[in-house]
Coordinates of C-alpha atoms and ligand atoms in Angstrom, one line a residue:
X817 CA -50.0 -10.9 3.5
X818 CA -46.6 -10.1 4.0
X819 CA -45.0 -7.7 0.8
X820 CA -41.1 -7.6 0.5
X821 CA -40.4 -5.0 -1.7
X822 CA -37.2 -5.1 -3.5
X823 CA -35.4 -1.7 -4.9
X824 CA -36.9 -0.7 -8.5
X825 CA -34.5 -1.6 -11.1
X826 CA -33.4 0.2 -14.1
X827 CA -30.2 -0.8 -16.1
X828 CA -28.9 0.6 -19.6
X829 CA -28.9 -0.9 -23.2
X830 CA -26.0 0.1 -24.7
X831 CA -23.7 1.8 -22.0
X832 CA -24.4 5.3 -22.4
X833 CA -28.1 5.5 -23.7
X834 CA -30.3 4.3 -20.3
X835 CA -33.0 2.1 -19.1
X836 CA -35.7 0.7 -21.1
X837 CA -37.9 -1.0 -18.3
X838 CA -38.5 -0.3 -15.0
X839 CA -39.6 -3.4 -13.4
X840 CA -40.7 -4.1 -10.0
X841 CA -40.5 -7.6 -8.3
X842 CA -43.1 -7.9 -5.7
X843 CA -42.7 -11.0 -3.8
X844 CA -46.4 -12.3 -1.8
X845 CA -45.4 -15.1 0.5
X846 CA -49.1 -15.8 1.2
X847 CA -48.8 -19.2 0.3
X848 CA -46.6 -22.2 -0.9
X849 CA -47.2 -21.5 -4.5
X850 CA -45.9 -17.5 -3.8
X851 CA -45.8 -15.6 -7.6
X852 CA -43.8 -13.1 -8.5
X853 CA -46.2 -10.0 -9.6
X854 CA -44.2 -7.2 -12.2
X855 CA -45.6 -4.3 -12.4
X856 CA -44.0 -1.9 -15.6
X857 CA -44.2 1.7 -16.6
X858 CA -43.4 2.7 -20.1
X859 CA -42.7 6.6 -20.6
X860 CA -45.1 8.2 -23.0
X861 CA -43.0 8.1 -26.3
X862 CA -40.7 5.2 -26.4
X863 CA -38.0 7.4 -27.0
X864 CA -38.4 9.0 -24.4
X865 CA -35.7 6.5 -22.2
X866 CA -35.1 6.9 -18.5
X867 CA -32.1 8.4 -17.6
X868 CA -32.2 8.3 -13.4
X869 CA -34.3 6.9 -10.5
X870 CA -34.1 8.1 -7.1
X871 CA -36.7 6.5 -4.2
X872 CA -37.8 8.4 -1.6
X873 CA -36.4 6.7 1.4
X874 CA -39.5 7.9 3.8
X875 CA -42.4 8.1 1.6
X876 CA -41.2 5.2 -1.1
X877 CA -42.3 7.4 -3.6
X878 CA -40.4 6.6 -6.8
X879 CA -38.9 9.7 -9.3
X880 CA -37.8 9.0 -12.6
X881 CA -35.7 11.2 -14.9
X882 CA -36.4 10.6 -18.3
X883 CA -35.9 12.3 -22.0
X884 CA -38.8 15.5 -21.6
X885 CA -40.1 14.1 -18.7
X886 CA -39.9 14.1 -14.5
X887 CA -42.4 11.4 -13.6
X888 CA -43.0 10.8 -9.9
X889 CA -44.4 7.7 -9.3
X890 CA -46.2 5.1 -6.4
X891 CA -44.3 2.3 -4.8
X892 CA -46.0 0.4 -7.2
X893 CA -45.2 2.3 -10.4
X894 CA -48.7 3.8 -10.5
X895 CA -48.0 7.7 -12.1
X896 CA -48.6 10.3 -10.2
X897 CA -47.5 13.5 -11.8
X898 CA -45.6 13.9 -14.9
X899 CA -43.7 16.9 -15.2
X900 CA -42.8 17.9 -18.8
X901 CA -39.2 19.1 -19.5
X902 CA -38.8 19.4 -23.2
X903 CA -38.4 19.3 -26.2
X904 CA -37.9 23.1 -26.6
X905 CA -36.2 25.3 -29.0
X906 CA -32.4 25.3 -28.5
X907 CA -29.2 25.8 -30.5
X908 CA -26.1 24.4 -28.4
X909 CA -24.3 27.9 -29.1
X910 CA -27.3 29.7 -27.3
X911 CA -27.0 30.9 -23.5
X912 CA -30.0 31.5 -21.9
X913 CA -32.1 33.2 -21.1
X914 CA -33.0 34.6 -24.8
X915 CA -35.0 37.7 -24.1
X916 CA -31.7 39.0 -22.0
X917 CA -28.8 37.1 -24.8
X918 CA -30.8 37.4 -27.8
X919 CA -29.1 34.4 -29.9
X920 CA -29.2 34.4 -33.8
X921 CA -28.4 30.7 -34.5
X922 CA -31.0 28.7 -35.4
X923 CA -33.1 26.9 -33.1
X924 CA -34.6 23.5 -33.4
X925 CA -36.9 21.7 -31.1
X926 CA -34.5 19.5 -29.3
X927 CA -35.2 16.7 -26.2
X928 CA -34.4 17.7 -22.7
X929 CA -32.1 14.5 -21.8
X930 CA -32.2 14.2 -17.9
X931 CA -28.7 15.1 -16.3
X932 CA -29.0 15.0 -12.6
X933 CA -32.2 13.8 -10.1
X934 CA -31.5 14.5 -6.0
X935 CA -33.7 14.4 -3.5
X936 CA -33.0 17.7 -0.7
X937 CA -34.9 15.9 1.7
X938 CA -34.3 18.4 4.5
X939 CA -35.9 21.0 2.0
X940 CA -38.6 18.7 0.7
X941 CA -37.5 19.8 -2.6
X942 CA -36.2 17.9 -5.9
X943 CA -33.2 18.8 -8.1
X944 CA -33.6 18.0 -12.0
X945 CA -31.1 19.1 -14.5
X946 CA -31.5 18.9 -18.0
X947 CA -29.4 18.9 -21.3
X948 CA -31.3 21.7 -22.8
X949 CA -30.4 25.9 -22.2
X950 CA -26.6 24.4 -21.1
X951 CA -27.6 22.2 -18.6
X952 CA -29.9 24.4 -16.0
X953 CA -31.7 23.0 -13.2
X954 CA -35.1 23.4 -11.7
X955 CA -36.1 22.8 -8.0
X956 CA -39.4 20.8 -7.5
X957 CA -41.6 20.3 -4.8
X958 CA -41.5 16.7 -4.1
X959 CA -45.8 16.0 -3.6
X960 CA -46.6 17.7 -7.1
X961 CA -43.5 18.4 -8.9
X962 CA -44.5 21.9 -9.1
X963 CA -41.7 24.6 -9.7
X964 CA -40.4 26.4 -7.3
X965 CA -37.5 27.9 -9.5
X966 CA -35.3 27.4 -12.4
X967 CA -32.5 29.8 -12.0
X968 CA -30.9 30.5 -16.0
X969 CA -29.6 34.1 -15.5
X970 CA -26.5 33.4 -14.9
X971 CA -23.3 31.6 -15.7
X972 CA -23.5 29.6 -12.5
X973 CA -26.9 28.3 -13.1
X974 CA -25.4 26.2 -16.9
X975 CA -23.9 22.9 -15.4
X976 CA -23.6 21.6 -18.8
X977 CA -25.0 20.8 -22.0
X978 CA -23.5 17.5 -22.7
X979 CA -26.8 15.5 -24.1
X980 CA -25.2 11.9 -22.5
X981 CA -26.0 10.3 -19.1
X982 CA -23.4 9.1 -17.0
X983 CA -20.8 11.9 -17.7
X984 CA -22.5 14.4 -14.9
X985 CA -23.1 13.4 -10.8
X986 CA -24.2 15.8 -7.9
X987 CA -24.2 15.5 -4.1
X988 CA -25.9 17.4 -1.8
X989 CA -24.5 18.0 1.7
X990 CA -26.3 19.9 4.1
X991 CA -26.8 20.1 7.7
X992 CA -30.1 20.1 9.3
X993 CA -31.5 24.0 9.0
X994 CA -28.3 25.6 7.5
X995 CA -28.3 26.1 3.3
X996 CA -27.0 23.3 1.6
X997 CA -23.9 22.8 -0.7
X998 CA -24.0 20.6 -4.2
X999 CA -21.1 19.1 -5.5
X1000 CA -20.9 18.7 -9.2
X1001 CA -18.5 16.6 -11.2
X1002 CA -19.2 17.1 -15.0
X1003 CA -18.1 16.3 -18.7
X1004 CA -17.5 19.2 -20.3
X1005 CA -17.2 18.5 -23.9
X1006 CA -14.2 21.1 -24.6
X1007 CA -16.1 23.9 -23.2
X1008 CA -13.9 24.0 -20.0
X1009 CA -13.9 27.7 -20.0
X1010 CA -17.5 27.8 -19.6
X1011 CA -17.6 24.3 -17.2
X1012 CA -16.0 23.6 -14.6
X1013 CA -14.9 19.7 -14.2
X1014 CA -15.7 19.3 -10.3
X1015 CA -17.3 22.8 -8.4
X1016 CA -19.8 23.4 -5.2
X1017 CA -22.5 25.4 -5.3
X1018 CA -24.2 27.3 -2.7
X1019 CA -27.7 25.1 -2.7
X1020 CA -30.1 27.9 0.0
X1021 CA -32.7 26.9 1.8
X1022 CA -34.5 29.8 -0.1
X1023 CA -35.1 28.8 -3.4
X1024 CA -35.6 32.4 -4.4
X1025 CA -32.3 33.4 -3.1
X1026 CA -29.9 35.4 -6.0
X1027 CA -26.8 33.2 -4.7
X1028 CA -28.3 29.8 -6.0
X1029 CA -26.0 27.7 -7.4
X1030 CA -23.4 30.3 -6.9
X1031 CA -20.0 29.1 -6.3
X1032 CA -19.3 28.4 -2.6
X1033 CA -16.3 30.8 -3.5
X1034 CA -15.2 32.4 -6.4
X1035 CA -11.9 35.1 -5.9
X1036 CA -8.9 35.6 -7.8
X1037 CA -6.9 33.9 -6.2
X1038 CA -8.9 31.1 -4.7
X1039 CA -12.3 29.2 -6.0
X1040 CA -14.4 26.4 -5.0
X1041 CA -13.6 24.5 -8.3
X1042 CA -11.5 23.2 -10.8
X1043 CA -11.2 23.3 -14.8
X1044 CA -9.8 21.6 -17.1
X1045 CA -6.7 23.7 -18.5
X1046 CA -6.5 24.4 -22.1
X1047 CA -3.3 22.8 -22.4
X1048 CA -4.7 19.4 -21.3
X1049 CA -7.0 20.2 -24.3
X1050 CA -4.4 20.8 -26.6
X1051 CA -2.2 18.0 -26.1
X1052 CA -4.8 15.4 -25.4
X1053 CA -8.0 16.1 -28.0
X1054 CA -10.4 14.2 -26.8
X1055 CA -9.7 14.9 -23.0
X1056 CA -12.7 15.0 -20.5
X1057 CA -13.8 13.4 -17.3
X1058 CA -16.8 11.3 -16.8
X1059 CA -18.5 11.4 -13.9
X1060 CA -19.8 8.2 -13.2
X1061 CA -21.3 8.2 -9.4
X1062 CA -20.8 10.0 -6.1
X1063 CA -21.6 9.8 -2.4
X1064 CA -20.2 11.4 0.9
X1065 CA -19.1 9.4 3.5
X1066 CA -17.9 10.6 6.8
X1067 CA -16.0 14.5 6.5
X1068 CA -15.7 13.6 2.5
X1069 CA -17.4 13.8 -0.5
X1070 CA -16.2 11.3 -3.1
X1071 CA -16.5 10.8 -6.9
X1072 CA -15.7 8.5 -8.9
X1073 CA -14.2 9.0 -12.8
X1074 CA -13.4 7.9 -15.7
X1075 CA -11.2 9.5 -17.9
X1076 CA -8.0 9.5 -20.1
X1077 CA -4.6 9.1 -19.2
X1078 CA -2.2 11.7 -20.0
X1079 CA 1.2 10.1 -19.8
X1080 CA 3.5 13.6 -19.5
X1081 CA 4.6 15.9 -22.6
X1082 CA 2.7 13.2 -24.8
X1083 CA 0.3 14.6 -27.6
X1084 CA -2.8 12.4 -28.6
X1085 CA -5.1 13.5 -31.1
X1086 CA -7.1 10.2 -31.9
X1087 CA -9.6 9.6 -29.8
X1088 CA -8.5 5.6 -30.4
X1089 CA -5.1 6.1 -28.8
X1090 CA -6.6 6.6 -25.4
X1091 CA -6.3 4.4 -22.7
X1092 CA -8.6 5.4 -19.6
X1093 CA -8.2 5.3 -16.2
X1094 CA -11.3 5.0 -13.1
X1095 CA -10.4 7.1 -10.2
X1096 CA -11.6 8.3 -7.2
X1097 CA -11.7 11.9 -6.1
X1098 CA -11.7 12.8 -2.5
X1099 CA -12.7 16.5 -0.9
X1100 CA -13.5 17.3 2.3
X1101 CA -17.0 18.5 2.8
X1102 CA -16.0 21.7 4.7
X1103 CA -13.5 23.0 2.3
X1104 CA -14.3 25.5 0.3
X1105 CA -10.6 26.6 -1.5
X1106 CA -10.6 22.4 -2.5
X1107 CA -7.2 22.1 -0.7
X1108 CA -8.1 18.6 0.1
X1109 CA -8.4 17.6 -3.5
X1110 CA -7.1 13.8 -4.0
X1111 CA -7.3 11.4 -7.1
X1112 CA -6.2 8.2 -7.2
X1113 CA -6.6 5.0 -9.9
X1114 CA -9.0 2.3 -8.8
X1115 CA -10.3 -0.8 -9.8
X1116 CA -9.8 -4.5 -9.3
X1117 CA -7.7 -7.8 -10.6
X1118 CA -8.9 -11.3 -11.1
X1119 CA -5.9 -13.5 -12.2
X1120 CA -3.9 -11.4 -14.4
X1121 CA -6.9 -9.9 -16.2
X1122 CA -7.8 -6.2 -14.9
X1123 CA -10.5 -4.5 -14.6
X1124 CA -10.1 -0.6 -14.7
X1125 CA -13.0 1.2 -16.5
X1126 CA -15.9 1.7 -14.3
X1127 CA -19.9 1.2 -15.0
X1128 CA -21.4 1.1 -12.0
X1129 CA -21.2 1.8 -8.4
X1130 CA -23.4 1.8 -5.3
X1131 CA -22.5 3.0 -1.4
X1132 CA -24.0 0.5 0.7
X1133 CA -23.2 -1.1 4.3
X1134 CA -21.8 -4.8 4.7
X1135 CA -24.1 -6.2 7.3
X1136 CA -22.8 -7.8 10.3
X1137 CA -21.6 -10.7 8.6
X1138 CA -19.6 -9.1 5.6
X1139 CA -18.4 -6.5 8.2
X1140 CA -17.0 -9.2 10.1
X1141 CA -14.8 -10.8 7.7
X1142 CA -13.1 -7.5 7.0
X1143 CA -12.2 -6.0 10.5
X1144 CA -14.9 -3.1 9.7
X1145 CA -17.8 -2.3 11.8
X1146 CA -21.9 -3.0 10.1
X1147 CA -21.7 1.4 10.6
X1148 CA -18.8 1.2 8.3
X1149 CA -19.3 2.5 4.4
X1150 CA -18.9 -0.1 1.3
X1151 CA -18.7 0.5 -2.2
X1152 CA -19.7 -1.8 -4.8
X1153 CA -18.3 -1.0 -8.3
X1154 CA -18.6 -2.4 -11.5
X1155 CA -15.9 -2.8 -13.9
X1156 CA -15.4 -3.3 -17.4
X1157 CA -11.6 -5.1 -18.6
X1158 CA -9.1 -3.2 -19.5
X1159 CA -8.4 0.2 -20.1
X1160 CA -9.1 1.1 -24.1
X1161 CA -12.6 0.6 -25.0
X1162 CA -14.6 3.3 -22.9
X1163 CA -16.6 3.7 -25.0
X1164 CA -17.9 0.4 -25.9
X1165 CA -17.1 -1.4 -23.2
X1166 CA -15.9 -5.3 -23.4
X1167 CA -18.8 -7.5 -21.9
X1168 CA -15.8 -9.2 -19.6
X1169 CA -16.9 -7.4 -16.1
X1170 CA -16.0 -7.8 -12.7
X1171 CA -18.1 -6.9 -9.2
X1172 CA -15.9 -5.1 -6.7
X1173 CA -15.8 -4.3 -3.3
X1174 CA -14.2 -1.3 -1.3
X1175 CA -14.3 -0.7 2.1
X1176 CA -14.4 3.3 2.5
X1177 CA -11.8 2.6 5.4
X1178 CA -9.6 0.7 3.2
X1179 CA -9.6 3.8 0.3
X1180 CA -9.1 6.6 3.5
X1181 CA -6.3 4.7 4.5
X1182 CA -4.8 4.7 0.8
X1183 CA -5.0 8.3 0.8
X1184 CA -3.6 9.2 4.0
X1185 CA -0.4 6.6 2.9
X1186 CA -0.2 9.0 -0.5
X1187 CA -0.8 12.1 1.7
X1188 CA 1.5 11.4 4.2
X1189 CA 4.3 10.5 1.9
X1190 CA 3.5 13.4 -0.2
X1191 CA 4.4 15.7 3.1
X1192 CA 7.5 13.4 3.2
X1193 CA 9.2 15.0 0.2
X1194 CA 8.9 11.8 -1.6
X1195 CA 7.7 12.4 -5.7
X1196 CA 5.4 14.1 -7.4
X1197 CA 2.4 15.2 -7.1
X1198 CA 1.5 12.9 -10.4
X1199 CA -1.6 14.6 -11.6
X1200 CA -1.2 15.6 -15.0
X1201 CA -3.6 16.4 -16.4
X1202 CA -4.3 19.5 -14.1
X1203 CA -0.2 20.4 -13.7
X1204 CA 0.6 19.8 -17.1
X1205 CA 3.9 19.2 -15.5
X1206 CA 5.8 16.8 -12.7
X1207 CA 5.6 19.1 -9.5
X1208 CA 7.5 17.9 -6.4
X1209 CA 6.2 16.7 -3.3
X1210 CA 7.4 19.4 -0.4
X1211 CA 8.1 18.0 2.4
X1212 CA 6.5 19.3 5.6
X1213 CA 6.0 19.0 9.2
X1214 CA 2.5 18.4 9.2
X1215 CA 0.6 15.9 11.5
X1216 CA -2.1 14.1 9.0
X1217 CA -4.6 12.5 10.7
X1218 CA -7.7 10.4 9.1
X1219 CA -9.6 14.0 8.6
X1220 CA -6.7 15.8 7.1
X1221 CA -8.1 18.7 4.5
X1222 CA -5.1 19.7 3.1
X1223 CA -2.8 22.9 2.7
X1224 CA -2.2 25.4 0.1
X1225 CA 1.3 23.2 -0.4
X1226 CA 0.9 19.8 -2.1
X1227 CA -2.6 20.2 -3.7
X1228 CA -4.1 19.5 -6.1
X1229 CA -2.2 15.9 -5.0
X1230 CA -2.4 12.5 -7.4
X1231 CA -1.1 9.4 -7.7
X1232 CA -0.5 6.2 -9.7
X1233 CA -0.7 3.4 -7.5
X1234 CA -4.8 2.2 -7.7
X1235 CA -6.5 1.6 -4.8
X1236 CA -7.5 -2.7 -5.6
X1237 CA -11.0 -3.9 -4.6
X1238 CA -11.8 -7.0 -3.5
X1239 CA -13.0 -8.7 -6.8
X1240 CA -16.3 -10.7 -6.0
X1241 CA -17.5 -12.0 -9.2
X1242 CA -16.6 -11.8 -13.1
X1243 CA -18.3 -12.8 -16.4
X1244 CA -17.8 -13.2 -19.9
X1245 CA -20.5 -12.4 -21.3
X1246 CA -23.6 -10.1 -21.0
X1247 CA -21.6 -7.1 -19.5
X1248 CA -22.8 -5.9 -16.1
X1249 CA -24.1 -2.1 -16.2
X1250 CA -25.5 -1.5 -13.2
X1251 CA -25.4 -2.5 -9.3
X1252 CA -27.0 -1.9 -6.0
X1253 CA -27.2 -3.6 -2.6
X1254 CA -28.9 -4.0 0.7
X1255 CA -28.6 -5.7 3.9
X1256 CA -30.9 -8.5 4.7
X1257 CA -31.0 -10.3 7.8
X1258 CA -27.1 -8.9 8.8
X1259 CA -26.2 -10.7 5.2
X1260 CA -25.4 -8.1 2.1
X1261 CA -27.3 -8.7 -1.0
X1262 CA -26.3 -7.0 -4.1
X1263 CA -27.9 -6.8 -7.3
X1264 CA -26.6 -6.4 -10.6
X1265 CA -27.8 -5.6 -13.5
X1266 CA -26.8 -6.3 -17.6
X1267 CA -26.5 -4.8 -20.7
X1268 CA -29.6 -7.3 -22.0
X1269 CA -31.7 -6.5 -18.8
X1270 CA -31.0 -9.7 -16.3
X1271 CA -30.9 -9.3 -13.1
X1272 CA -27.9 -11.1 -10.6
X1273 CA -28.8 -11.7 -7.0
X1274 CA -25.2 -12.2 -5.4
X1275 CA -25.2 -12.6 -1.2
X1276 CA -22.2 -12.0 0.5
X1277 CA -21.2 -14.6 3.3
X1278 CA -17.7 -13.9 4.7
X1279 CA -16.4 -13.3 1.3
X1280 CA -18.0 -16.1 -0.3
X1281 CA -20.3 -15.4 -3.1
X1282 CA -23.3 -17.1 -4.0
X1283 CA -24.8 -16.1 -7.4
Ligands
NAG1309 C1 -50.8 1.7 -6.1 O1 -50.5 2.6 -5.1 C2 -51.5 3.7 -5.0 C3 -51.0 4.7 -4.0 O2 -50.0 4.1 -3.2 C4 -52.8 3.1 -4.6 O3 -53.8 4.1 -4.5 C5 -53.2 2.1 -5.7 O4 -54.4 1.4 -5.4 C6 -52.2 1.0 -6.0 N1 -52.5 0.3 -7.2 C7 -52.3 -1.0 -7.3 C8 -52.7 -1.6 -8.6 O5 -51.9 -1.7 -6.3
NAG1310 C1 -27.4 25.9 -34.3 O1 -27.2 27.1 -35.0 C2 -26.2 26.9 -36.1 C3 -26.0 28.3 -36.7 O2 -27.1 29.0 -36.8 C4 -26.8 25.9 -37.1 O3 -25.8 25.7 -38.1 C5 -27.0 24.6 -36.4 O4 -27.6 23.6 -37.3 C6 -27.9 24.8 -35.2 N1 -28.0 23.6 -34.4 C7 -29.1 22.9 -34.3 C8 -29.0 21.6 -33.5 O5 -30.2 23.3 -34.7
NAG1311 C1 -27.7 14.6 -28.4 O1 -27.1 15.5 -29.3 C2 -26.7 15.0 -30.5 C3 -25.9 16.0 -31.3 O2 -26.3 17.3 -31.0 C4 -27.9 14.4 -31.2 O3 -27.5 13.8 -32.4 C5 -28.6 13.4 -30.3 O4 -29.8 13.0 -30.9 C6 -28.9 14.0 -29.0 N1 -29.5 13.0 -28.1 C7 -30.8 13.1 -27.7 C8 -31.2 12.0 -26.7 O5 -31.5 13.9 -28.0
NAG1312 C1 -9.0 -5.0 13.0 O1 -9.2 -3.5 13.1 C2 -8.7 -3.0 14.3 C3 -9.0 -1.5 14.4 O2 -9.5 -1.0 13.2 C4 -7.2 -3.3 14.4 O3 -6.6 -2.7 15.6 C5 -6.9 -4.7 14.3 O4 -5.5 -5.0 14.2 C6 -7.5 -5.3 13.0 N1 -7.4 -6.8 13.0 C7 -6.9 -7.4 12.0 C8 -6.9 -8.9 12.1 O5 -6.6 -6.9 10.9

């Protein structure tokens, strides 16, 4: 009897609140008449929603991340350990821990909304942020979810207390047997003093160790992260960034945003008067003053209708075939985003959605063009929000190759022209939330899921789709 599994799928109701079911299609070809078998695992209050999923690529062993909960699960959604998580006693304007900060607000028993689930595979371990206490993390053993710590002594250890999932993403780089680094990209919710937008943290092997979570460097003059400035804040009200996925890929770590425009000097104190951009942030892994920060707009066309405020996205590879038909190697990187029309409604999105594709060559190349013109003398270094003012490109005699990481001249560096997918598919109706993809028999397959809980099968031959 021959079991193909397929990934376990989760998609969100309403855009920001999060998966529902959890279904998993086991397909038996035993014989002619094969049946589909669905296997489901409700959380133990059905408010209680699941906010991430992450399968252990050795062991198939399935975590979720839900409201209160860490579940870790079989391959076939049998539970296996629930780890509890909340609700607890909080008060937003409380920073832990309370016996050190005593706090005199009031506290009320408030859910733990799941922030951030990683597997450290080299460490055996498991990453789970919450909402509650500001947004600290604990590290878990992967068999039994038992704690091996949850730092909250510090600033460092609060990521973020914003209650919302898909405004916060980590990545974890490491190198086999040295202490590991996590990127964070988070919303911050006005508190940018407190929060940085995009940091890295020392992650040691050590879970004991007093520099967990500690910048990778923090000096005067020089940090491993960026904030928001007040100033944004001031002109622009409602200003954050969303952090809707990550990945690395190569030398770089990538994430990718959504967030407001801030056209320059203007002042925009509805929250209805934004329009929002996607972007994609670029850093080099090994770069710990963030010299290599780049940011450029993203998203795809179909006709003259454009897509620019992203749901969704999943690094894959393209299979031989795919790879093929666009001059990259089957080694090579993809992304697969998902796209809602237009630029206004980011909040509630328009159910007209588009599936794109971006080589991870094809974006590098983008931004060496923007870096290499930027070292020209030509414009600005367009990034607004972080300036709060036009800054000139200086020109400079600099070689920039495909690994360039940046000098303390030109940096933080923007720009305005998007990098354009290759639009694959579009609907109407029934907006697209969620996406993910394999390679089957040198063909890509990527799945999408919508906002009312289908599930799209779309294979990828040379650039022709089949839905
Ligand atoms: C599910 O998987 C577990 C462990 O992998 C196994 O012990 C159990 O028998 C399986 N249950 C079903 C219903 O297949
Ligand atoms: C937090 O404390 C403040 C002041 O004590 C109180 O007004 C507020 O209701 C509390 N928030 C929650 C969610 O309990
Ligand atoms: C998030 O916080 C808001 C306001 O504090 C609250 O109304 C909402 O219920 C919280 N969400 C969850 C899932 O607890
Ligand atoms: C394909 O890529 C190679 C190297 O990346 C390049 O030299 C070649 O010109 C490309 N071919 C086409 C048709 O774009």
């Amino acid at each position: 009897m021959e079991q193909r599994k397929f990934w376990p799928w989760i998609w969100d109701s309403d855009g920001w609140s999060v998966a529902l079911v959890l279904l998993l299609l086991v397909f038996f070809s035993q014989n002619a008449t094969s049946t589909p078998i669905y296997n489901t695992f409700h959380s133990e209050n059905h408010d209680w929603t699941f906010n991430h999923l992450t399968v252990h690529q050795a062991t198939g062993a399935v975590y979720v991340g839900a409201i209160n909960r860490v579940y870790k699960l079989s391959g076939n959604l049998t539970i296996l350990v629930a780890h509890k998580t909340g609700p607890e006693e909080d008060n937003k304007s409380c920073y832990p821990p309370l016996i050190v900060q005593p706090c005199t607000e009031i506290l009320t028993l408030t859910n733990n909304v799941n922030k951030l689930l990683i597997i450290d595979y080299s460490e055996n371990r498991l990453l789970a942020c919450g909402s509650l206490y500001q947004g600290v993390c604990k590290l878990l053993r992967l068999d039994d979810l038992f704690i091996l710590v949850e730092p909250s002594h510090k600033k460092e250890h609060y990521l973020s207390s914003v209650n919302k999932t898909g405004t916060m993403y980590g990545v974890i780089v490491r190198s086999e047997g040295e202490d590991g680094k996590l990127f964070i990209g988070t919303a911050v919710d006005g508190k940018q003093d407190y929060f940085p937008t995009l940091s890295s943290r020392k992650l040691p092997r050590d879970p004991e160790s007093s520099a967990m979570l500690d910048y990778e460097l923090h000096s005067d003059f020089v940090s491993s992260l960026i904030k928001i400035p007040s100033d944004t804040l001031a002109l622009v009200s409602h200003f954050d960034i969303f952090y809707i996925y990550g990945f690395a890929s190569g030398n770089f770590v990538y994430f990718l945003t959504v967030q407001p425009e801030t056209p320059e000097g203007v002042s925009i104190n509805a929250a209805s008067d934004l329009f929002y951009t996607s972007r994609i942030v670029r850093l080099c892994k090994d770069d710990p003053k963030f010299h290599s920060y780049v940011s450029l707009p993203f998203g795809c066309v179909k006709g003259d209708v454009e897509y620019r405020l992203l749901q969704a996205a999943y690094l894959s590879k393209p299979g031989d075939v795919l790879a093929r038909s666009l001059n990259i190697t089957a080694q090579d990187d993809v992304l697969f985003a998902i796209f809602s029309k237009g630029q206004k409604q980011y909040h509630q999105p328009p159910d007209d959605s588009a599936l794109c594709m971006f080589p991870i060559r094809a974006i590098n190349a983008q931004i060496k063009d923007r870096l290499q013109s930027c070292y020209q003398g030509e414009g600005n270094l367009e990034l607004n929000w972080l300036l709060g003012k036009d800054v000139q490109c200086t020109k400079a005699p600099v070689p920039i190759d495909d690994n360039f990481c940046g000098l303390d001249i030109n940096q933080p560096l923007g720009g305005s022209v998007p990098v354009e997918g290759v639009t694959l598919y579009t609907t109407s109706r029934d907006r697209m939330t969620a996406v993910t993809s394999y390679v089957y028999n040198g063909y890509s397959v990527v799945f999408v899921g919508t906002k009312s809980g289908k599930l799209k099968k779309v294979s990828l031959w040379f650039c022709f789709v089949f839905i």
